[in-house]
Tab-separated table of N, CA and C in Angstrom:
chain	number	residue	atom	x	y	z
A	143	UNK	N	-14.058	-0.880	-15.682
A	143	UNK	CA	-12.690	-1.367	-15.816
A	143	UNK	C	-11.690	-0.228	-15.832
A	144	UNK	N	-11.892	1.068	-16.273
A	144	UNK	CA	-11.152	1.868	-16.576
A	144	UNK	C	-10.648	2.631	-15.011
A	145	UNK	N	-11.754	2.370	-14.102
A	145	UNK	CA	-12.086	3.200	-13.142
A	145	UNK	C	-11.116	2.305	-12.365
A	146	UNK	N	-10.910	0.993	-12.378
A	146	UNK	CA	-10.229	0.089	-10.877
A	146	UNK	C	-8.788	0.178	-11.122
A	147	UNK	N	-8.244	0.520	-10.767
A	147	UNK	CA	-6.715	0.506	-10.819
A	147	UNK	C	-5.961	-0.726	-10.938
A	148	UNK	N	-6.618	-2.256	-10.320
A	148	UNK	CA	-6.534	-3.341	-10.397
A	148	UNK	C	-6.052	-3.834	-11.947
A	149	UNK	N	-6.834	-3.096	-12.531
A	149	UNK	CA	-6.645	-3.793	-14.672
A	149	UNK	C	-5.713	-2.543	-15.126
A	150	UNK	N	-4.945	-2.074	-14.701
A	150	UNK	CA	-3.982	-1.208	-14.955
A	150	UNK	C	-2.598	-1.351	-13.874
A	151	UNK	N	-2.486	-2.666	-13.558
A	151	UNK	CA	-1.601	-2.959	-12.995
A	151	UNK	C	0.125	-3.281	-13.896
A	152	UNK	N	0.362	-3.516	-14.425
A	152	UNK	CA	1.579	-3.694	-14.948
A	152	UNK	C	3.152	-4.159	-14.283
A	153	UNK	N	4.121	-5.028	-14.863
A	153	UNK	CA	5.187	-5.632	-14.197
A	153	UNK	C	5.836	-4.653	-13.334
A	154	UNK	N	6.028	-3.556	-14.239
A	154	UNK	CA	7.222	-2.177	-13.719
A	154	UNK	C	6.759	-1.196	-12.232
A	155	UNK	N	5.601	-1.593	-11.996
A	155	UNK	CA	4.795	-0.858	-10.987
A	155	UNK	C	5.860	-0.429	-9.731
A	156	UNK	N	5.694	-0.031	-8.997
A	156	UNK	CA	6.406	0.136	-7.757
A	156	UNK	C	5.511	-0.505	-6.411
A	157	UNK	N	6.741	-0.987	-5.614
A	157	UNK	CA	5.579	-1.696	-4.498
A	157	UNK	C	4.854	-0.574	-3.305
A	158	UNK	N	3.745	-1.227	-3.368
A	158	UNK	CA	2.436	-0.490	-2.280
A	158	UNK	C	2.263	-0.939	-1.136
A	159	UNK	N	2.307	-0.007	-0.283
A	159	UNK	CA	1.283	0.080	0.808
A	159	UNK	C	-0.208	0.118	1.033
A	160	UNK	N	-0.967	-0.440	1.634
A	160	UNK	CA	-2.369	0.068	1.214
A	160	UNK	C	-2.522	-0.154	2.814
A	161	UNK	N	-3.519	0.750	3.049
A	161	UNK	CA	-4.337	0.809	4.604
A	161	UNK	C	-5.853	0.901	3.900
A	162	UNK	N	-6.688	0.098	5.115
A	162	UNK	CA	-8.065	0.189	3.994
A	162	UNK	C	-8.630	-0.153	5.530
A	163	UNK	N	-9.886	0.501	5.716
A	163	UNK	CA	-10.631	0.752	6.858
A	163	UNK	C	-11.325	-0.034	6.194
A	164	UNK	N	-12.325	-1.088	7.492
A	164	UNK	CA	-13.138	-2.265	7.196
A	164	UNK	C	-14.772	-1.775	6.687
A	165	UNK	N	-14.242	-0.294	7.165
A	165	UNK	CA	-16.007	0.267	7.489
A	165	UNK	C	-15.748	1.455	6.356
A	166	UNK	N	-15.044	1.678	5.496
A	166	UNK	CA	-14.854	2.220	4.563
A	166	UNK	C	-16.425	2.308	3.095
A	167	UNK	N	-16.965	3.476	2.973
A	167	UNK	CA	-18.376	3.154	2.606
A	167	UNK	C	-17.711	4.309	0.959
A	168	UNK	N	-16.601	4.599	1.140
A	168	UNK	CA	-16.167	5.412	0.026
A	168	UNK	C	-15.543	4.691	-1.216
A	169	UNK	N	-14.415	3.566	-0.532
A	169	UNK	CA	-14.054	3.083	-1.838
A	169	UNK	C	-13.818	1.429	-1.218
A	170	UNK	N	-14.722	1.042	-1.517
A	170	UNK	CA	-15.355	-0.578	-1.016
A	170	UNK	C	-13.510	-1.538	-0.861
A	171	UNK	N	-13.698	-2.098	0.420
A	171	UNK	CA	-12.588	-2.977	0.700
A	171	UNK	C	-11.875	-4.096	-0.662
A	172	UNK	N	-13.223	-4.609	-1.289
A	172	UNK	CA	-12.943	-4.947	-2.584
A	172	UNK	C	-11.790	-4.698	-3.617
A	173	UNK	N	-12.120	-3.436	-3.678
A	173	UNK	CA	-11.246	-2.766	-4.521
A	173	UNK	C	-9.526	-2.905	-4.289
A	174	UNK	N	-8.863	-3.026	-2.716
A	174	UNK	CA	-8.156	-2.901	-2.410
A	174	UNK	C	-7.774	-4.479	-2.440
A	175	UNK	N	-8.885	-5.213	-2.204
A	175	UNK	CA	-8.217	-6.881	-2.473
A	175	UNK	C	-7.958	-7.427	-3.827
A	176	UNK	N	-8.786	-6.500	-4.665
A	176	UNK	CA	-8.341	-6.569	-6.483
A	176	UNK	C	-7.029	-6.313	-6.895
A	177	UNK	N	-6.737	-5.525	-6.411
A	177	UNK	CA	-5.443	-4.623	-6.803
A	177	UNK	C	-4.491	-5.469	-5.849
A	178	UNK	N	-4.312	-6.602	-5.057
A	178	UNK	CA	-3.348	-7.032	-4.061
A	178	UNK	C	-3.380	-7.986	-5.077
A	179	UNK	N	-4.726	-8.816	-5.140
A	179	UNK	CA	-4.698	-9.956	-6.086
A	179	UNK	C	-4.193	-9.809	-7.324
A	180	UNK	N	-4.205	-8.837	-8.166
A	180	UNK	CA	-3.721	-8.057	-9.452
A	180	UNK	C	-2.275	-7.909	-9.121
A	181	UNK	N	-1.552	-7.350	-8.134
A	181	UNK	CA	-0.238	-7.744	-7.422
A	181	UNK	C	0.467	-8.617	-7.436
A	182	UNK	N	-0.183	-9.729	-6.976
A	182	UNK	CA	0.763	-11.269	-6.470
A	182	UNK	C	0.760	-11.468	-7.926
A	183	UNK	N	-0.566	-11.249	-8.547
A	183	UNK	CA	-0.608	-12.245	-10.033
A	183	UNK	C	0.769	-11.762	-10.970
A	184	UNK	N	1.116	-10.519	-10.572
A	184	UNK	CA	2.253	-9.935	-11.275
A	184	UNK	C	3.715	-10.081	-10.865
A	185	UNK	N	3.689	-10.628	-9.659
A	185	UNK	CA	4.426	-11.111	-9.175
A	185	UNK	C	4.941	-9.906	-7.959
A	186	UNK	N	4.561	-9.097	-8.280
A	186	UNK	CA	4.714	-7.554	-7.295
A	186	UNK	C	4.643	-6.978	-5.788
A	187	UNK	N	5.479	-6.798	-5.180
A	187	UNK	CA	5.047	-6.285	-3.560
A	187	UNK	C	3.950	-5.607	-3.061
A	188	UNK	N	2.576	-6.252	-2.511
A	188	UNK	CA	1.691	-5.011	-2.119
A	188	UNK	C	1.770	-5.093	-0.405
A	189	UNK	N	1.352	-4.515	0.297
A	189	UNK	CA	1.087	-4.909	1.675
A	189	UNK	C	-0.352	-4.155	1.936
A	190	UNK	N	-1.008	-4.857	2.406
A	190	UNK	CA	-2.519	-4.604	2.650
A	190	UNK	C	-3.145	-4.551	4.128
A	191	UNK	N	-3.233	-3.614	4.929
A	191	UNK	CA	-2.980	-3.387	6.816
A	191	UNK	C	-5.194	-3.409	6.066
A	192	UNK	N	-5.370	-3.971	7.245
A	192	UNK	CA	-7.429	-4.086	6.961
A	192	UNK	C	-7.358	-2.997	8.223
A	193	UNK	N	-7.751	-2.201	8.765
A	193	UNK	CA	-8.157	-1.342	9.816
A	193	UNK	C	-9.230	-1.787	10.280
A	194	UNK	N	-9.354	-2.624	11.288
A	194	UNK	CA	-10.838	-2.944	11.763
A	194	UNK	C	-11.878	-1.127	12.168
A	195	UNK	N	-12.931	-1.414	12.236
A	195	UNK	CA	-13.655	-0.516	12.377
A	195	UNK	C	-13.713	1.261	11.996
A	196	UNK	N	-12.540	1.091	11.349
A	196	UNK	CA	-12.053	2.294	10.691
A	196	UNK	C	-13.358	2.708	9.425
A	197	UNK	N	-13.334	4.101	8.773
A	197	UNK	CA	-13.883	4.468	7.630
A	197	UNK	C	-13.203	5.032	6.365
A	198	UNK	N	-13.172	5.746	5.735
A	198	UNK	CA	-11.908	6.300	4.658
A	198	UNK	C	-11.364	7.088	5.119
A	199	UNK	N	-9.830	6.849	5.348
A	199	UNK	CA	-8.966	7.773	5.958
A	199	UNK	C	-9.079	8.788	6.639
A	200	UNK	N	-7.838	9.814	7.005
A	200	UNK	CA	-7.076	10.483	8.084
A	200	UNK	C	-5.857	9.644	8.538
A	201	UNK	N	-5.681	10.801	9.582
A	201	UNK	CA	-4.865	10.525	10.442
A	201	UNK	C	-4.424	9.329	11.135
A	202	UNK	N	-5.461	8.882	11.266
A	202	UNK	CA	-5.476	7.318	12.663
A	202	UNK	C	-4.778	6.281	12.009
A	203	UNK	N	-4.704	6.696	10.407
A	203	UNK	CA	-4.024	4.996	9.725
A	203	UNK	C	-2.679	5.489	9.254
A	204	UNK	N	-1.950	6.653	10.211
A	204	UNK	CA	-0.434	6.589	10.402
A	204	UNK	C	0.026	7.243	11.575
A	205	UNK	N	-0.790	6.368	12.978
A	205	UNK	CA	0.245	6.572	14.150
A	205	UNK	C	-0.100	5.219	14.972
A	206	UNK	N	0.699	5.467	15.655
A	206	UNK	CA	0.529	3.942	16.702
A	206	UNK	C	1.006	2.702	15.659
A	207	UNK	N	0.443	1.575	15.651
A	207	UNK	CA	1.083	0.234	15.247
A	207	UNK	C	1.443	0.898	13.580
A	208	UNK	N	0.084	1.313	13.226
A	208	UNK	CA	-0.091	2.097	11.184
A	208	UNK	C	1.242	2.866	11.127
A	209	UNK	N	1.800	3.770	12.059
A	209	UNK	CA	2.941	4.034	12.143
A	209	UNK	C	4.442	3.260	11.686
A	210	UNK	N	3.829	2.319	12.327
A	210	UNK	CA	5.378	1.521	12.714
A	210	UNK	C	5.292	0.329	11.103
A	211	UNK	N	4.055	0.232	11.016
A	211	UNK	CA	4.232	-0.511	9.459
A	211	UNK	C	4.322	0.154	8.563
A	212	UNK	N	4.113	1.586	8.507
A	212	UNK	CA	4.373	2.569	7.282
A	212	UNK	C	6.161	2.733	7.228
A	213	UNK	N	6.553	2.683	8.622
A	213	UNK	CA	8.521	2.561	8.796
A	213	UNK	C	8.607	1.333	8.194
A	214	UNK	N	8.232	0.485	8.751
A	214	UNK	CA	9.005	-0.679	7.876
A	214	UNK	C	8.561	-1.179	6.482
A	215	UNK	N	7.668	-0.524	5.924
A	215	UNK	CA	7.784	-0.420	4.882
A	215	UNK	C	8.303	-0.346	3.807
A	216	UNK	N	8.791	1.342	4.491
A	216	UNK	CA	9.625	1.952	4.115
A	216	UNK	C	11.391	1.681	3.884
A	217	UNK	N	11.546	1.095	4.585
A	217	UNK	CA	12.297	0.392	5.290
A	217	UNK	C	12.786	-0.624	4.234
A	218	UNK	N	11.688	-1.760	3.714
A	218	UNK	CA	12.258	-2.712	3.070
A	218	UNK	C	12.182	-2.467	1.648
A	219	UNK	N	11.643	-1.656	1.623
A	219	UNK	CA	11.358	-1.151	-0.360
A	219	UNK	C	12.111	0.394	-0.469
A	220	UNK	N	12.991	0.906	0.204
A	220	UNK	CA	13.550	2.224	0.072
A	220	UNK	C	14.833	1.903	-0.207
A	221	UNK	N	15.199	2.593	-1.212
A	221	UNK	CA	17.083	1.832	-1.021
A	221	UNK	C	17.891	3.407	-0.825
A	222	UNK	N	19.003	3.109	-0.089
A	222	UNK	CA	19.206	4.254	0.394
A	222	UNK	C	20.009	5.073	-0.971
A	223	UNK	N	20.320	6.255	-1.027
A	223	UNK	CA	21.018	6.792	-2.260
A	223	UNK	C	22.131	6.593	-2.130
A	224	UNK	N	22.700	6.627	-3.626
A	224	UNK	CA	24.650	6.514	-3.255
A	224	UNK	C	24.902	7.846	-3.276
A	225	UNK	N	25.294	8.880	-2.317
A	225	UNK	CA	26.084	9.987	-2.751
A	225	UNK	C	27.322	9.804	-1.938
A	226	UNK	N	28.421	10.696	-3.160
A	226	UNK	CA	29.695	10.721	-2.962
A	226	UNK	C	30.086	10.839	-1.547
A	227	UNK	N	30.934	10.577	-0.930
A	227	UNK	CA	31.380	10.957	0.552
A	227	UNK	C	30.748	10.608	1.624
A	228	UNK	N	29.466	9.929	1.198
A	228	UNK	CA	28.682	8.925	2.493
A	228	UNK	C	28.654	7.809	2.671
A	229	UNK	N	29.390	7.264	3.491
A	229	UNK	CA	29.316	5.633	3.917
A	229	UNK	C	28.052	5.634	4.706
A	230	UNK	N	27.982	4.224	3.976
A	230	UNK	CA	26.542	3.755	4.423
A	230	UNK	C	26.945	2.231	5.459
């Protein structure tokens, strides 16, 4: 329990991204559907991309489409800063 990040979820969290390779033999797909499910239950933003045939990370799960969902991500959970003298 101490080890899953899932039972250490809490309201105040910040929302996640997760990329999780299907073929992942390091930190079992499981884990990543605990912590989504641990998410909704909190009422919290996760987004969960499955990488077909992928294994535990690199590179490959931020270019091409992984790219373009890491932007909009970004995108909808980033708020831009207020500084003085910049219209937004």
């Amino acid at each position: 329990r101490q080890a899953s990040a899932a039972y250490h979820v809490s309201d105040d969290d910040p929302p996640f991204l997760v990329f999780h390779g299907d073929l992942d033999k390091t930190v079992l797909l499981d884990q990543s559907q605990a912590i989504e499910k641990a998410y909704k239950a909190a009422g919290l933003p996760l987004t969960l991309h499955i990488l077909a045939g992928e294994g535990h990370g690199g590179t490959r799960f931020f270019v091409g489409e992984h790219a373009t969902n890491l932007f909009n991500f970004l995108q909808a959970h980033l708020k831009p800063e207020n500084k003085p003298g910049v219209t937004q």
